[in-house]
């Protein structure tokens, strides 16, 4: 690849990254509906045409922000997995990290308020399918090792993914006085305790 092509690719990636960062902040602080494409382009220092070139429209940009958040959350879970030699404990810890990660103030509105309104069921699919294969594979291993009860790893993976998404959604809608985050963590621990074989 020529230096010119590399330079253009690097510039395009820098523009994409800048737009995603600006859009993430704007969607988190102001909400999808309140932010215009002109405002986003101005804040990112690009033309509206450049924004359309990279993301087609505002919904396309929003989906890209959602996918980037999903990738960031997945990366944040890795240290929990690596922190303990007990993989079942690491697996459990990953879901607690996930819960805290998606409930961060700069993510909560995007994931649980605007995403369903902007993308409909597609947003649920994006979040639920992310890492599903790894979750199922891990559960197959834990079942084979006699660490986890359950004859069907695929069904169990759907159950675990559905549970974490549902409890995160519930916690995101709560008021601070309700302390839903800690209650969600307690419920998640109870679910995993119920799956653990002695």
CSV table of C-alpha atoms in Angstrom, one decimal:
chain,number,residue,atom,x,y,z
A,1,UNK,CA,0.0,0.0,0.0
A,2,UNK,CA,1.4,3.4,-0.9
A,3,UNK,CA,2.1,6.1,1.6
A,4,UNK,CA,-0.6,8.2,0.1
A,5,UNK,CA,-3.2,5.5,0.6
A,6,UNK,CA,-2.1,4.8,4.1
A,7,UNK,CA,-2.3,8.5,4.9
A,8,UNK,CA,-5.8,8.7,3.5
A,9,UNK,CA,-6.9,5.7,5.4
A,10,UNK,CA,-5.4,7.1,8.6
A,11,UNK,CA,-7.2,10.5,8.0
A,12,UNK,CA,-10.5,8.7,7.3
A,13,UNK,CA,-10.1,6.6,10.5
A,14,UNK,CA,-9.2,9.8,12.5
A,15,UNK,CA,-12.4,11.5,11.2
A,16,UNK,CA,-14.5,8.4,12.1
A,17,UNK,CA,-13.0,8.3,15.6
A,18,UNK,CA,-13.6,12.0,16.1
A,19,UNK,CA,-17.2,11.8,14.9
A,20,UNK,CA,-17.9,8.8,17.2
A,21,UNK,CA,-16.4,10.6,20.2
A,22,UNK,CA,-18.3,13.8,19.6
A,23,UNK,CA,-21.6,11.9,18.9
A,24,UNK,CA,-21.1,9.7,22.0
A,25,UNK,CA,-20.8,12.8,24.2
A,26,UNK,CA,-23.7,14.5,22.6
A,27,UNK,CA,-26.1,11.5,22.6
A,28,UNK,CA,-25.2,10.8,26.3
A,29,UNK,CA,-25.6,14.4,27.5
A,30,UNK,CA,-28.4,15.7,25.3
A,31,UNK,CA,-30.2,12.6,23.8
A,32,UNK,CA,-30.5,11.5,20.2
A,33,UNK,CA,-33.5,13.6,19.4
A,34,UNK,CA,-32.0,16.9,20.6
A,35,UNK,CA,-28.8,16.7,18.6
A,36,UNK,CA,-28.7,17.8,14.9
A,37,UNK,CA,-26.3,16.5,12.3
A,38,UNK,CA,-25.1,20.1,11.7
A,39,UNK,CA,-24.2,20.4,15.4
A,40,UNK,CA,-22.4,17.1,15.4
A,41,UNK,CA,-20.5,18.0,12.2
A,42,UNK,CA,-19.5,21.4,13.6
A,43,UNK,CA,-18.3,20.0,17.0
A,44,UNK,CA,-16.3,17.4,15.1
A,45,UNK,CA,-14.8,20.0,12.8
A,46,UNK,CA,-16.0,18.3,9.6
A,47,UNK,CA,-18.6,19.1,7.0
A,48,UNK,CA,-22.0,17.6,7.1
A,49,UNK,CA,-21.1,15.8,3.8
A,50,UNK,CA,-18.2,14.1,5.5
A,51,UNK,CA,-20.6,12.9,8.2
A,52,UNK,CA,-22.9,11.5,5.7
A,53,UNK,CA,-20.0,9.9,3.8
A,54,UNK,CA,-18.9,8.0,6.9
A,55,UNK,CA,-22.3,7.2,8.5
A,56,UNK,CA,-25.1,7.9,6.0
A,57,UNK,CA,-27.4,9.5,8.5
A,58,UNK,CA,-27.9,10.2,12.2
A,59,UNK,CA,-29.3,6.7,12.9
A,60,UNK,CA,-26.2,5.2,11.2
A,61,UNK,CA,-24.0,7.3,13.4
A,62,UNK,CA,-26.0,6.3,16.5
A,63,UNK,CA,-25.7,2.6,15.6
A,64,UNK,CA,-21.9,3.0,15.2
A,65,UNK,CA,-21.7,4.7,18.7
A,66,UNK,CA,-23.8,1.8,20.1
A,67,UNK,CA,-21.5,-0.8,18.6
A,68,UNK,CA,-18.4,1.0,19.8
A,69,UNK,CA,-19.8,1.1,23.3
A,70,UNK,CA,-20.5,-2.6,23.1
A,71,UNK,CA,-16.9,-3.3,22.0
A,72,UNK,CA,-15.6,-1.1,24.9
A,73,UNK,CA,-17.7,-3.0,27.4
A,74,UNK,CA,-16.4,-6.3,26.1
A,75,UNK,CA,-12.8,-5.1,26.4
A,76,UNK,CA,-13.5,-4.0,30.0
A,77,UNK,CA,-14.7,-7.5,30.9
A,78,UNK,CA,-11.4,-9.2,29.9
A,79,UNK,CA,-9.4,-8.2,33.0
A,80,UNK,CA,-12.1,-9.8,35.3
A,81,UNK,CA,-11.7,-13.1,33.4
A,82,UNK,CA,-7.9,-13.0,33.6
A,83,UNK,CA,-7.8,-11.9,37.3
A,84,UNK,CA,-8.5,-15.3,38.7
A,85,UNK,CA,-7.4,-18.9,37.8
A,86,UNK,CA,-10.9,-20.1,38.6
A,87,UNK,CA,-12.6,-19.6,35.2
A,88,UNK,CA,-16.1,-20.0,36.6
A,89,UNK,CA,-15.5,-17.2,39.1
A,90,UNK,CA,-14.0,-15.2,36.3
A,91,UNK,CA,-17.0,-15.8,34.2
A,92,UNK,CA,-19.3,-14.6,37.0
A,93,UNK,CA,-17.1,-11.6,37.7
A,94,UNK,CA,-17.3,-10.6,34.0
A,95,UNK,CA,-21.1,-10.2,34.2
A,96,UNK,CA,-20.8,-8.0,37.3
A,97,UNK,CA,-18.3,-5.8,35.4
A,98,UNK,CA,-20.7,-5.7,32.4
A,99,UNK,CA,-23.5,-4.5,34.7
A,100,UNK,CA,-21.4,-1.6,36.1
A,101,UNK,CA,-20.0,-0.8,32.6
A,102,UNK,CA,-23.4,-0.4,30.9
A,103,UNK,CA,-24.8,1.6,33.8
A,104,UNK,CA,-22.1,4.3,33.5
A,105,UNK,CA,-23.7,7.7,33.2
A,106,UNK,CA,-22.1,8.3,29.7
A,107,UNK,CA,-23.7,5.0,28.4
A,108,UNK,CA,-27.0,4.6,30.3
A,109,UNK,CA,-29.1,7.0,28.2
A,110,UNK,CA,-27.7,5.7,24.9
A,111,UNK,CA,-28.1,2.0,25.7
A,112,UNK,CA,-31.4,1.9,27.6
A,113,UNK,CA,-33.3,5.0,26.6
A,114,UNK,CA,-32.4,6.0,23.0
A,115,UNK,CA,-31.2,2.7,21.5
A,116,UNK,CA,-34.6,1.0,21.7
A,117,UNK,CA,-36.4,4.1,20.3
A,118,UNK,CA,-33.9,4.8,17.5
A,119,UNK,CA,-33.0,1.2,16.4
A,120,UNK,CA,-35.9,-0.8,17.8
A,121,UNK,CA,-35.2,-4.6,18.2
A,122,UNK,CA,-32.0,-4.2,16.3
A,123,UNK,CA,-30.4,-2.6,19.3
A,124,UNK,CA,-31.4,-5.5,21.5
A,125,UNK,CA,-30.0,-7.9,18.9
A,126,UNK,CA,-26.7,-6.0,18.9
A,127,UNK,CA,-26.3,-6.1,22.6
A,128,UNK,CA,-27.7,-9.6,23.1
A,129,UNK,CA,-25.7,-11.3,20.4
A,130,UNK,CA,-22.4,-9.7,21.3
A,131,UNK,CA,-20.2,-12.4,22.9
A,132,UNK,CA,-23.0,-15.0,22.8
A,133,UNK,CA,-20.9,-17.7,21.1
A,134,UNK,CA,-18.2,-17.3,23.8
A,135,UNK,CA,-20.7,-17.4,26.6
A,136,UNK,CA,-22.2,-20.6,25.2
A,137,UNK,CA,-18.7,-22.1,24.7
A,138,UNK,CA,-17.7,-21.2,28.3
A,139,UNK,CA,-20.9,-22.7,29.7
A,140,UNK,CA,-20.4,-25.9,27.7
A,141,UNK,CA,-17.0,-26.2,29.3
A,142,UNK,CA,-18.4,-25.5,32.8
A,143,UNK,CA,-21.1,-28.1,32.3
A,144,UNK,CA,-18.6,-30.7,31.1
A,145,UNK,CA,-16.4,-30.0,34.1
A,146,UNK,CA,-19.3,-30.4,36.5
A,147,UNK,CA,-19.1,-26.8,37.7
A,148,UNK,CA,-22.5,-25.7,36.4
A,149,UNK,CA,-25.9,-27.4,36.5
A,150,UNK,CA,-27.8,-27.5,33.2
A,151,UNK,CA,-28.0,-29.9,30.4
A,152,UNK,CA,-28.2,-27.4,27.6
A,153,UNK,CA,-25.4,-24.7,27.2
A,154,UNK,CA,-27.2,-22.9,24.4
A,155,UNK,CA,-30.4,-22.4,26.4
A,156,UNK,CA,-28.4,-21.5,29.4
A,157,UNK,CA,-26.5,-18.9,27.5
A,158,UNK,CA,-29.7,-17.3,26.3
A,159,UNK,CA,-31.0,-17.3,29.9
A,160,UNK,CA,-27.8,-15.7,31.3
A,161,UNK,CA,-27.6,-13.1,28.5
A,162,UNK,CA,-31.3,-12.3,28.8
A,163,UNK,CA,-31.1,-12.0,32.6
A,164,UNK,CA,-28.2,-9.6,32.5
A,165,UNK,CA,-29.8,-7.4,29.9
A,166,UNK,CA,-33.1,-7.4,31.6
A,167,UNK,CA,-31.7,-6.6,35.1
A,168,UNK,CA,-29.4,-3.9,33.6
A,169,UNK,CA,-32.4,-2.3,31.8
A,170,UNK,CA,-34.4,-2.4,35.1
A,171,UNK,CA,-31.5,-0.9,37.1
A,172,UNK,CA,-31.0,1.9,34.4
A,173,UNK,CA,-34.6,3.1,34.9
A,174,UNK,CA,-34.4,3.4,38.7
A,175,UNK,CA,-34.0,6.4,40.8
A,176,UNK,CA,-30.8,6.7,43.0
A,177,UNK,CA,-32.8,6.2,46.2
A,178,UNK,CA,-34.0,2.8,45.0
A,179,UNK,CA,-30.4,1.5,44.9
A,180,UNK,CA,-31.2,-0.7,41.9
A,181,UNK,CA,-27.5,-1.3,41.0
A,182,UNK,CA,-26.6,-3.1,44.2
A,183,UNK,CA,-29.9,-5.0,44.1
A,184,UNK,CA,-29.2,-6.1,40.5
A,185,UNK,CA,-25.7,-7.3,41.6
A,186,UNK,CA,-27.2,-9.3,44.4
A,187,UNK,CA,-29.8,-10.8,42.1
A,188,UNK,CA,-27.0,-11.7,39.6
A,189,UNK,CA,-25.0,-13.4,42.3
A,190,UNK,CA,-28.0,-15.4,43.4
A,191,UNK,CA,-28.6,-16.5,39.8
A,192,UNK,CA,-25.0,-17.7,39.4
A,193,UNK,CA,-25.2,-19.4,42.9
A,194,UNK,CA,-28.2,-21.3,41.7
A,195,UNK,CA,-26.2,-22.6,38.7
A,196,UNK,CA,-23.1,-23.6,40.6
A,197,UNK,CA,-22.7,-27.2,41.5
A,198,UNK,CA,-21.1,-28.0,44.8
